[in-house]
Short mmCIF file of C-alpha atoms in Angstrom, two decimals:
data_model
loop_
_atom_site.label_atom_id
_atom_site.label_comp_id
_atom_site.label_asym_id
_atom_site.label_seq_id
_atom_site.Cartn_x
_atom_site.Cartn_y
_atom_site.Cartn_z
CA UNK A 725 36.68 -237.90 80.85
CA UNK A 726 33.95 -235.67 80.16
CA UNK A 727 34.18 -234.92 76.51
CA UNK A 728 34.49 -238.08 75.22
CA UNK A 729 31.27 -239.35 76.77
CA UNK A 730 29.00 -236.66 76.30
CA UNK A 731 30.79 -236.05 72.91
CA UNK A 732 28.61 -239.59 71.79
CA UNK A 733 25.99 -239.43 73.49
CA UNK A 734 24.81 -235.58 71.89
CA UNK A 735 24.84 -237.53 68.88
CA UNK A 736 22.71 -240.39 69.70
CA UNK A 737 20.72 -239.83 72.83
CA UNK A 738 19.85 -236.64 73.78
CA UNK A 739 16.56 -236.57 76.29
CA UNK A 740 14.43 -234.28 77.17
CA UNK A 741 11.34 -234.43 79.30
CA UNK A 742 8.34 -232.06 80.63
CA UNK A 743 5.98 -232.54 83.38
CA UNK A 744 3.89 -229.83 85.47
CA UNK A 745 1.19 -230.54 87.64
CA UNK A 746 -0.96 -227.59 88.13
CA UNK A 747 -1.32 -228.56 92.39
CA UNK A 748 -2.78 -225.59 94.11
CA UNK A 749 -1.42 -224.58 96.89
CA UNK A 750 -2.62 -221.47 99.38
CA UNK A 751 1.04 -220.98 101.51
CA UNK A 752 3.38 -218.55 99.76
CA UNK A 753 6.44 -220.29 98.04
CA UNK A 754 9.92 -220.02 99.56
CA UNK A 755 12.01 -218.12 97.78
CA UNK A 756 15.71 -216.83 98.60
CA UNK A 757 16.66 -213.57 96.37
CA UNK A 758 20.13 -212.83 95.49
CA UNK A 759 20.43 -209.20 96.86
CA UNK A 760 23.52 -207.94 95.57
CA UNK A 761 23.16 -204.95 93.16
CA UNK A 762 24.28 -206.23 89.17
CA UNK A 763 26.12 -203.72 87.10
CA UNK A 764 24.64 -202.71 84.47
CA UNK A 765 26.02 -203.87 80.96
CA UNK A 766 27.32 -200.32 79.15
CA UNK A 767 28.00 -198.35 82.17
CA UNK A 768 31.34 -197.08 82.14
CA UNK A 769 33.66 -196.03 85.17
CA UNK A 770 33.49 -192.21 86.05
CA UNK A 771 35.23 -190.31 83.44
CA UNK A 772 38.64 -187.98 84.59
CA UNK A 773 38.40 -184.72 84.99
CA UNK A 774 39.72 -182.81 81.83
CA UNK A 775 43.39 -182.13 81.15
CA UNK A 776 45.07 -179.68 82.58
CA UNK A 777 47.52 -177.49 80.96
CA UNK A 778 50.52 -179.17 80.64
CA UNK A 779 49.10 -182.57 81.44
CA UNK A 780 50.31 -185.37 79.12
CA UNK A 781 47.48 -185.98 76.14
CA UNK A 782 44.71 -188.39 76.83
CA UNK A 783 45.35 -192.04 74.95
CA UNK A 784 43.59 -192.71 72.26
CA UNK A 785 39.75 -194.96 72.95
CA UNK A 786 40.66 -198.49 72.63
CA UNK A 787 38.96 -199.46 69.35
CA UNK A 788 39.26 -203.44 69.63
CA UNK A 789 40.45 -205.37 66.89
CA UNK A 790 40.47 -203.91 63.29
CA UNK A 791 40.42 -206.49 60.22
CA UNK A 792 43.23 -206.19 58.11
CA UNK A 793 43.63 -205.92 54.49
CA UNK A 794 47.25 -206.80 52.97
CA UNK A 795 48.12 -206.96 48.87
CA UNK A 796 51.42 -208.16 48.34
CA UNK A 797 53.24 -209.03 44.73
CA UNK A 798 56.14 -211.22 43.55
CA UNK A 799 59.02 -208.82 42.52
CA UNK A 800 57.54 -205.45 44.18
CA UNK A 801 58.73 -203.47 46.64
CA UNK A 802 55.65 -202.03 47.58
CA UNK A 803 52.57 -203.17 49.53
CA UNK A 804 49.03 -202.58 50.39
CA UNK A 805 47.55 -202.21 53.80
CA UNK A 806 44.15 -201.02 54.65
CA UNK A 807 43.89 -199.47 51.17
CA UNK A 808 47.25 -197.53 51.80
CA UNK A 809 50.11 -198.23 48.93
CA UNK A 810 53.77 -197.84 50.88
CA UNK A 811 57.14 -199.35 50.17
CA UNK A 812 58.12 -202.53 52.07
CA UNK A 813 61.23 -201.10 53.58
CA UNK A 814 63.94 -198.81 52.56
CA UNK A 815 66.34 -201.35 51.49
CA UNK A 816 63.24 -202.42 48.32
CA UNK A 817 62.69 -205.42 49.85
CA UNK A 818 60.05 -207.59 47.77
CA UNK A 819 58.47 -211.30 48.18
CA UNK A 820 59.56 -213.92 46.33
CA UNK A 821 58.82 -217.82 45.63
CA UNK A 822 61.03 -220.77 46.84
CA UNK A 823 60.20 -224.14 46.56
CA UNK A 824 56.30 -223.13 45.67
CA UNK A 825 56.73 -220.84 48.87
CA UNK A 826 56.05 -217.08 49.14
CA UNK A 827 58.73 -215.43 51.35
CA UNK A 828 57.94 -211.94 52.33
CA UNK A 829 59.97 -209.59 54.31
CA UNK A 830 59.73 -210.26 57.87
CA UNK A 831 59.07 -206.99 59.88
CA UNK A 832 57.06 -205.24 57.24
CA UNK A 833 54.28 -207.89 57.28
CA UNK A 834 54.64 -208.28 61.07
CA UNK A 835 53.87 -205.09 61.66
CA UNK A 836 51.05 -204.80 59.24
CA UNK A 837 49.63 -207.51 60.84
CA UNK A 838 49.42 -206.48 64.56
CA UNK A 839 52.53 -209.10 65.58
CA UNK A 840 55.16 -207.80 67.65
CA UNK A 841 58.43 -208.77 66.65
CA UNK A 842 61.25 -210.27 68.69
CA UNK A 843 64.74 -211.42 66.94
CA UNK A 844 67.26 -212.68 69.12
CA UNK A 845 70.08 -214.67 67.65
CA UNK A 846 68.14 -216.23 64.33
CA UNK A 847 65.33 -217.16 66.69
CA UNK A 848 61.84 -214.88 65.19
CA UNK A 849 59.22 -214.21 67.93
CA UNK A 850 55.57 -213.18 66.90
CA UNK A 851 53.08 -211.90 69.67
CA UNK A 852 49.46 -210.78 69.16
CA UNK A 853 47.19 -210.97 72.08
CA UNK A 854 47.81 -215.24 73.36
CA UNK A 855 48.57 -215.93 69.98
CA UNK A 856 52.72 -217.04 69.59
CA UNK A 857 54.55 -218.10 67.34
CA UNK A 858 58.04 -218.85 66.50
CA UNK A 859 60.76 -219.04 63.73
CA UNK A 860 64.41 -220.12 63.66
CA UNK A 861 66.44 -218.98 60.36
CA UNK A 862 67.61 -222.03 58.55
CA UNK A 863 65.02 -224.52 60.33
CA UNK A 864 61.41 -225.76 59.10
CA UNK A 865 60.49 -226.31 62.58
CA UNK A 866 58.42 -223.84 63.89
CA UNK A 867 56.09 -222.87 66.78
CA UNK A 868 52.46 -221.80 67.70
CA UNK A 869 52.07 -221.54 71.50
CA UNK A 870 54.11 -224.02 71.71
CA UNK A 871 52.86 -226.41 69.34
CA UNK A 872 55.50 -227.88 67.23
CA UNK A 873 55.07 -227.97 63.57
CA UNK A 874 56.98 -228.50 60.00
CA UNK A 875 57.29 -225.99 57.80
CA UNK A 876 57.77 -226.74 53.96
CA UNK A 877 60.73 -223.71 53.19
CA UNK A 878 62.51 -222.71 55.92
CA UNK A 879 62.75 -218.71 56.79
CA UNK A 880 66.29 -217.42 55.09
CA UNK A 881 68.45 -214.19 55.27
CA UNK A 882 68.60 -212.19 51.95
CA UNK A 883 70.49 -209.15 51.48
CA UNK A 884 70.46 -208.45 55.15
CA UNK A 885 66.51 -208.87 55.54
CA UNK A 886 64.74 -212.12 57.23
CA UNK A 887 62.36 -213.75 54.77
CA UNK A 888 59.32 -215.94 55.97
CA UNK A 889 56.97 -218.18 54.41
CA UNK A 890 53.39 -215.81 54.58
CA UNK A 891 50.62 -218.27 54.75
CA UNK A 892 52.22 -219.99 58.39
CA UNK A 893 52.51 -216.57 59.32
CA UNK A 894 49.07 -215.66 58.07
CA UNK A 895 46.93 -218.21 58.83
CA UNK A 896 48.72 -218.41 62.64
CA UNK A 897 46.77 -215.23 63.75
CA UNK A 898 43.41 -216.27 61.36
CA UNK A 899 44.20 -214.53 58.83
CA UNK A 900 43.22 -216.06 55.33
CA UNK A 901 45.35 -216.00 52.33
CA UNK A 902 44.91 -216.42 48.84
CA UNK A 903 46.78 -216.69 45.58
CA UNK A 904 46.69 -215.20 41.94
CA UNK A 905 48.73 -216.62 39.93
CA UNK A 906 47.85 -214.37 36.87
CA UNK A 907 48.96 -211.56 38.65
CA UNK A 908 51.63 -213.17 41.01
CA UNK A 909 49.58 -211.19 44.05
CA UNK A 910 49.09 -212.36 47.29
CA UNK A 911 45.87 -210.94 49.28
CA UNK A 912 45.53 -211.41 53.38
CA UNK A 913 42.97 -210.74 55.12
CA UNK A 914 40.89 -211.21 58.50
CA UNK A 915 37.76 -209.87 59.77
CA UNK A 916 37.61 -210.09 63.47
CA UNK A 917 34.91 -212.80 64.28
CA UNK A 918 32.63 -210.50 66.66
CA UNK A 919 29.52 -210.40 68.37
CA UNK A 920 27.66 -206.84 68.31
CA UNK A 921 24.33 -205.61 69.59
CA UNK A 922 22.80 -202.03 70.32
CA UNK A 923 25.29 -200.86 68.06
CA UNK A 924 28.44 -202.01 70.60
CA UNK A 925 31.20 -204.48 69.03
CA UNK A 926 33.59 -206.95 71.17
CA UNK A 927 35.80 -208.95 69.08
CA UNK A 928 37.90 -212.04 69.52
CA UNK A 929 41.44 -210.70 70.75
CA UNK A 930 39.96 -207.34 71.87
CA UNK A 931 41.17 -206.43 75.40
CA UNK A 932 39.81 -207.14 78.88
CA UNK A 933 40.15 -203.16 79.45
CA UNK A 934 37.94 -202.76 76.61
CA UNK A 935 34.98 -205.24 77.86
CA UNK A 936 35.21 -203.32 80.92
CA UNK A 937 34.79 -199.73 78.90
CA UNK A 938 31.86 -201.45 77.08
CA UNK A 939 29.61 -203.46 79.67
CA UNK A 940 31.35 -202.19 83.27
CA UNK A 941 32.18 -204.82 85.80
CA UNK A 942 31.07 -208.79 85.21
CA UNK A 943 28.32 -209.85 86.99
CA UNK A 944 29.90 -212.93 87.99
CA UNK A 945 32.75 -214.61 86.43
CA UNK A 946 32.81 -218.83 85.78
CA UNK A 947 34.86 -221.58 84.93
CA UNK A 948 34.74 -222.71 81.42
CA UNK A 949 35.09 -226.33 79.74
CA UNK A 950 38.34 -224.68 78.51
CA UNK A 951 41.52 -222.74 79.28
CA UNK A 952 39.46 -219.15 79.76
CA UNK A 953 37.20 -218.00 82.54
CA UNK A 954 33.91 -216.36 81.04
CA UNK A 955 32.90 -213.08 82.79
CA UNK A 956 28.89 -213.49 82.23
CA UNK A 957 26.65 -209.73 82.25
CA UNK A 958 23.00 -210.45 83.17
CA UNK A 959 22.44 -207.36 84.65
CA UNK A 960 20.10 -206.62 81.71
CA UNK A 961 18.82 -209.74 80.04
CA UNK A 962 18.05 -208.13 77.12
CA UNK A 963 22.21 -207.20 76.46
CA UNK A 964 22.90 -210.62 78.06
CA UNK A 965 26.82 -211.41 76.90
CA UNK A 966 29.36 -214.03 78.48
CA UNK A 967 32.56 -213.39 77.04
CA UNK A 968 35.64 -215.91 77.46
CA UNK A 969 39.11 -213.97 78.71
CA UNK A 970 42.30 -215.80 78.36
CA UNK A 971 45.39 -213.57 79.36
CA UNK A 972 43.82 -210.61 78.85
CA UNK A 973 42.25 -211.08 76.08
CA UNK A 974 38.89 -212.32 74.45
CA UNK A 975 38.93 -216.01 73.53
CA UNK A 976 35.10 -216.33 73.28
CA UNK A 977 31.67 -215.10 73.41
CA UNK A 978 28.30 -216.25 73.70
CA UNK A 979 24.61 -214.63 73.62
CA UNK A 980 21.20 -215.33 72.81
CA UNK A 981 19.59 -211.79 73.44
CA UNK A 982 17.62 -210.40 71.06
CA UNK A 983 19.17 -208.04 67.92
CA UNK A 984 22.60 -209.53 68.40
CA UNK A 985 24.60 -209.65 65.24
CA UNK A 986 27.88 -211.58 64.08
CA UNK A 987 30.25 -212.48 61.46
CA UNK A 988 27.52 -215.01 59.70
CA UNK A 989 24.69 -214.27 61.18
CA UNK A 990 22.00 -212.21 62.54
CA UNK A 991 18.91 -212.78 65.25
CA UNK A 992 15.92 -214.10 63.54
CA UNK A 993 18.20 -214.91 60.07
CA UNK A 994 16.64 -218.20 58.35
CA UNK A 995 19.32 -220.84 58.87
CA UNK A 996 19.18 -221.72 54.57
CA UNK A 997 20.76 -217.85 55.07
CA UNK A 998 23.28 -218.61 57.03
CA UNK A 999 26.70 -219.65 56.24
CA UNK A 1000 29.00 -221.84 58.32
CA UNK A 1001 32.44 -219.82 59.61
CA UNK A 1002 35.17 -222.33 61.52
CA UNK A 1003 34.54 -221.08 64.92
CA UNK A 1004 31.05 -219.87 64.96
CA UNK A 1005 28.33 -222.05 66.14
CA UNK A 1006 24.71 -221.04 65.70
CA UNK A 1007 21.92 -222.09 67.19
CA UNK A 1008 18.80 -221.86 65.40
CA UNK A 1009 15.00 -222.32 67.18
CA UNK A 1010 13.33 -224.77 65.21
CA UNK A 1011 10.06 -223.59 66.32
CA UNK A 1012 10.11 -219.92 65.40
CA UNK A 1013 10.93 -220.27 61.44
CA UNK A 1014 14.50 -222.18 62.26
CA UNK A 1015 15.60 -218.98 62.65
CA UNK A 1016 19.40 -217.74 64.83
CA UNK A 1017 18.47 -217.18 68.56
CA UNK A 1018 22.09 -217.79 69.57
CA UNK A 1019 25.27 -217.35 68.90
CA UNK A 1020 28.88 -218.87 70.22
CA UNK A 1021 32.40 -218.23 69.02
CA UNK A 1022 35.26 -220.25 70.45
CA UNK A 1023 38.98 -219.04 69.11
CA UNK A 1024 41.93 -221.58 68.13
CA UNK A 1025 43.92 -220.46 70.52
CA UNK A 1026 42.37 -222.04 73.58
CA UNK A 1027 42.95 -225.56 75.11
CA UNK A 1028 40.01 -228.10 76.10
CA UNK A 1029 39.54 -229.22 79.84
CA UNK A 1030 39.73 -232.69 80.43
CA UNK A 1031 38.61 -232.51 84.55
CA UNK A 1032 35.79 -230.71 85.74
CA UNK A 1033 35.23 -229.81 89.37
CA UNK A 1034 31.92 -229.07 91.02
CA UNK A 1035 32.72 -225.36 90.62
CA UNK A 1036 32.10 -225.85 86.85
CA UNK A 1037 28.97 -227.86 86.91
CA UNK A 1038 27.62 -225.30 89.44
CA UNK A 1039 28.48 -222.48 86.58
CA UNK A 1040 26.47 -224.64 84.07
CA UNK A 1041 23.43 -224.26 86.48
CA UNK A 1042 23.64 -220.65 86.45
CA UNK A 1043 24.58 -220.06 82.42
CA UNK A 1044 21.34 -222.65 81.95
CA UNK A 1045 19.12 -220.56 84.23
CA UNK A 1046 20.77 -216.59 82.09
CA UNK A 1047 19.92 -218.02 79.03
CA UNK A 1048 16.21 -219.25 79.76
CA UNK A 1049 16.22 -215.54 81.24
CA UNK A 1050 17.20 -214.35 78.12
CA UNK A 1051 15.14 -216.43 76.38
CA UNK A 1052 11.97 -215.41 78.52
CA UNK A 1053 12.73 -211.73 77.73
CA UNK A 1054 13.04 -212.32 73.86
CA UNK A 1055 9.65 -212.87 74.13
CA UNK A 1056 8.17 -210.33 76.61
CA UNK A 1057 8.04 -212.74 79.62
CA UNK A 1058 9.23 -211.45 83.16
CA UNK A 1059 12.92 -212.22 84.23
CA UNK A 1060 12.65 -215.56 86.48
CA UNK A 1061 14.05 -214.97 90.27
CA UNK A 1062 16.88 -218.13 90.98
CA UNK A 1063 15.55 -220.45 93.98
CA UNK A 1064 18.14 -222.24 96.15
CA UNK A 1065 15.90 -225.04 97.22
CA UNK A 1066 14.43 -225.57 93.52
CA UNK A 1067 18.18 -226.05 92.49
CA UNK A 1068 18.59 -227.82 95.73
CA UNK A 1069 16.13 -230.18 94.42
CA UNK A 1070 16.62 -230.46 90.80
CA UNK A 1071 20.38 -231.37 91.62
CA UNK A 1072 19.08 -233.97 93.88
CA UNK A 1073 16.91 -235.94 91.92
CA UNK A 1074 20.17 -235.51 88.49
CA UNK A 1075 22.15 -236.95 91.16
CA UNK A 1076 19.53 -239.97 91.94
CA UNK A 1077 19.05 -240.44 87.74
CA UNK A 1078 23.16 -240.58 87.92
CA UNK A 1079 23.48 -242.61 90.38
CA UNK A 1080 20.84 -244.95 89.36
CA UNK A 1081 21.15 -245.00 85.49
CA UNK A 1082 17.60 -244.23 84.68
CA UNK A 1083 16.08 -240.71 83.32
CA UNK A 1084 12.56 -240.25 84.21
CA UNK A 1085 10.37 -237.39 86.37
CA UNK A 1086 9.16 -240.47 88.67
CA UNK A 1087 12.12 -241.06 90.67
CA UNK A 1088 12.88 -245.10 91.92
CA UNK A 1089 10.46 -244.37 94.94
CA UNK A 1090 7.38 -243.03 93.63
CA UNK A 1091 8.11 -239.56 93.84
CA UNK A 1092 7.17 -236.63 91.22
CA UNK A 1093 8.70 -232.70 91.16
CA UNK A 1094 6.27 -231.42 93.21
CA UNK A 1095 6.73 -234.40 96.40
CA UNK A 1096 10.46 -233.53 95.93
CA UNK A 1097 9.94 -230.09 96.39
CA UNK A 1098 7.94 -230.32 99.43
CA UNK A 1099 9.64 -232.97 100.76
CA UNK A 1100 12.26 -230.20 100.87
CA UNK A 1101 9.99 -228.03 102.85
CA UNK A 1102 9.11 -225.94 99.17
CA UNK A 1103 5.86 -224.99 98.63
CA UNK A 1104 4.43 -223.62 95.31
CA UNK A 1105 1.15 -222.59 93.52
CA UNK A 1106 2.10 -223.96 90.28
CA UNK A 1107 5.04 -225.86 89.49
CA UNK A 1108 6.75 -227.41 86.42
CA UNK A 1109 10.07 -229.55 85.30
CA UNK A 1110 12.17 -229.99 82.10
CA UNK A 1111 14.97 -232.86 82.17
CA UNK A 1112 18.06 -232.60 80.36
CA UNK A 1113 20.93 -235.31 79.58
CA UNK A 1114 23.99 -235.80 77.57
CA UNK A 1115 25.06 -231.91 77.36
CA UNK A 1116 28.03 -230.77 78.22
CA UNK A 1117 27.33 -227.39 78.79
CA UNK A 1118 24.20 -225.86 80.30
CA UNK A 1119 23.82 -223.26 77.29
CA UNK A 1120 23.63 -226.01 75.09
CA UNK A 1121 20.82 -227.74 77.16
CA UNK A 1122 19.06 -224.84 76.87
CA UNK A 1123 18.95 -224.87 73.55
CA UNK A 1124 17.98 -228.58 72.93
CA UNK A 1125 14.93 -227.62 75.42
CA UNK A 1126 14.39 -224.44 73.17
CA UNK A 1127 13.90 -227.03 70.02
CA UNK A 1128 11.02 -229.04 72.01
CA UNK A 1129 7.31 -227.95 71.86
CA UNK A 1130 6.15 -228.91 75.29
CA UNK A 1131 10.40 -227.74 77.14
CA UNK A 1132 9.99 -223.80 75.23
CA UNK A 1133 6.43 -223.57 77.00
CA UNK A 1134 7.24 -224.61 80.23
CA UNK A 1135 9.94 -221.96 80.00
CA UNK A 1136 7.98 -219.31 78.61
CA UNK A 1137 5.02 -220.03 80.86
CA UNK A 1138 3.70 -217.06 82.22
CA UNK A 1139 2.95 -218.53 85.53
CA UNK A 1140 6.21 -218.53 86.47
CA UNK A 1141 8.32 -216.64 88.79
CA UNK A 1142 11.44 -218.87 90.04
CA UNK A 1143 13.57 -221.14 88.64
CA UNK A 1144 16.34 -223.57 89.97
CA UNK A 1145 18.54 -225.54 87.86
CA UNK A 1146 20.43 -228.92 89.40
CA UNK A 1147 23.24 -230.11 87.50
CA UNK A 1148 25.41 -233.60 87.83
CA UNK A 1149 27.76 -235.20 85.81
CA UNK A 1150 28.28 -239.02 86.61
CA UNK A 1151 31.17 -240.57 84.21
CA UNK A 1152 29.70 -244.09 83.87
CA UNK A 1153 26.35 -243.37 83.85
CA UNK A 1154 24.23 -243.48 80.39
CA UNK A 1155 23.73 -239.83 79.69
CA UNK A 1156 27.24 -238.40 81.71
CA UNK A 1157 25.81 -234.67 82.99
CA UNK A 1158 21.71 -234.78 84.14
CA UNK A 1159 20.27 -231.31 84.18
CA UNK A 1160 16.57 -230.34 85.50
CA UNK A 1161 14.72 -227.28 85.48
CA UNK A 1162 12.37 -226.72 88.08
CA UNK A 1163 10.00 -223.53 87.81
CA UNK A 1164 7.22 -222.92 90.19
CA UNK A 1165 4.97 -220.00 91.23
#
């Protein structure tokens, strides 16, 4: 059980190490290049030819998810959405309390809110994007994707229109509510929690049709430690974006390029500056001011993995080795070339430290980085390594390296031209998931 382990050993004993030895060497290192060309992040399909006459109209641009603005009072028939006053339905339908409950009219706020409606029978169906939930008139038992839970006033039939407690409704999709009580109003709102750079937005629960229209085709898409597969764009490291797709839809997203900007934060922002949103995590480098150099957003509506194959571990090589990319970028360094045999050695000596129970660069028979990599026929001009333990995810080691003096320079080192990262998770071992670094030139 992954989690659990790593879960207590983040908080008590992360490690990280750096060695280089600065061995010269005259043969030429062995590199293998991937060669396959990466789309670049932005580039759109070919556009369509214009219409025709007679053609059917174009659709409308998908726009992603719009936050919403709703003003609702006890006793009035009308409402506010987006700034726009209208009446709630025809019949002068208006909210009302019961048992220290609002009730509002049922298909009015749906639609305001984005939910599709489905009534079949007394039984009230609410879809946005992988959020669900579900209502039975009469009952305070309802669901949210499937999760059962108790509501305190059951939804209710009044003059032919269903009534439902707002804030379950509400707060289901994100939304926030709050109360007046001078003014009997009830306010709802929700700002998409986003990630935008370069002047391009993608939101949680914007489509996977519209991540295509914004960044083209994923350079590669991975497993994720839960329910969502992230489709990663490196083509450009300085746009580098994973974003998490569930269904469909965007469940996550993580960067650490340079000028990104989100619902709390902003690159470079001074972490007293920053204010903590459920959902956000940012990363801040302590050694550049404690400023935000990263950035990920994980919605409610995904589940946690509990097994992990060797397909995900591989994935947390190659997210580890983007965001040192990234990183290197940030701050004018060249993009690092991945190394097969680096990673082929890095994974073998995490394995060993598994295996073994120990964490050190001197493996159990003498042997430093640089005999490793030979021994695997490598050779190298310059070579370095940064050790890793008790992360669960390889963006997340990155950043623990980031907050070490001697781990940042060995990434940024300017001698550097490939990189391998070796990855190995080992249940019963002290630190659970190993992860090493080795650069060389």
């Amino acid at each position: 059980m992954m989690a659990a382990i790593c879960k207590k050993l983040l908080c008590f004993f992360i490690v990280i190490l750096l060695l280089f030895s600065p061995a010269t060497v005259t043969a030429q290192p062995v590199t293998e290049q991937a060669t396959e060309q990466a789309t670049e992040p932005g580039e759109n399909p070919a556009e369509e030819p214009g219409e025709e006459p007679g053609e059917e109209p174009t659709e409308e641009p998908d726009k992603g998810v719009q936050p919403i603005s709703i003003t609702l009072i006890i006793g009035s028939a009308n409402m506010t959405v987006n700034g726009e006053t209208r009446q709630i339905d025809e019949e002068g339908s208006a909210p009302f309390i019961q048992g220290g409950r609002t009730l509002v009219p049922l298909r009015a706020v749906f639609e305001a809110l984005s939910l599709n409606v489905g009534w079949d029978s007394g039984a009230i169906t609410g879809t946005r994007g992988n959020t669900e939930i579900r209502l039975t008139v009469g009952s305070t038992i309802a669901y949210r994707n499937g999760r059962r839970l108790l509501l305190d006033v059951a939804p209710m039939v009044v003059n032919d229109r269903t009534m439902v407690p707002i804030r379950f409704i509400a707060e289901s999709i994100g939304a926030s509510v709050s109360w007046t009580p001078e003014t009997q109003t009830i306010q709802i709102t929700q700002t998409p929690q986003f990630v935008e750079f370069s002047g391009e937005r993608i939101s949680l629960g914007d489509t996977a049709a519209r991540v295509q229209n914004m960044f083209g085709f994923a350079d590669r898409i991975d497993p994720s430690h839960y329910d969502f597969e992230w489709h990663v764009f490196h083509g450009d490291y300085s746009r580098f974006i994973m974003v998490g797709i569930k269904n469909g839809y965007v469940e996550a997203l993580y960067t650490n390029s340079r000028g990104f900007m989100t619902n709390n934060a902003s690159f470079g922002d001074v972490r007293r500056n920053v204010t903590n949103v459920r959902g956000i995590t940012v990363y801040f480098d302590e050694h550049y001011g404690n400023r935000a150099h990263a950035v990920m957003i994980i919605s409610a509506n995904v589940e946690r993995r509990t097994q992990f194959d060797s397909a995900f571990f591989s994935t947390q090589e190659r997210q580890n080795f983007d965001a040192t990319n990234a990183f290197r970028v940030n701050h004018g360094r060249s993009v690092l070339t991945w190394n097969d045999l680096a990673a082929l050695t890095s994974r073998q000596h995490s394995q060993d430290m598994a295996n073994n129970d120990y964490f050190d660069h001197r493996a159990l028979d003498g042997s430093m980085p640089w005999h490793r990599f030979e021994r695997n026929g490598g050779r190298y001009q310059y070579i370095g390594e940064n050790l890793a333990g008790g992360y669960d995810l390889g963006v997340e080691a990155f950043d623990g390296l980031v907050n070490s003096d001697t781990h940042r320079d060995n990434m940024l080192d300017r001698r550097h031209r490939y990189l391998g990262v070796g990855v190995v998770f080992k249940a019963d071992s002290t630190y659970g998931t190993y992860l090493g670094q080795l650069f060389f030139s």
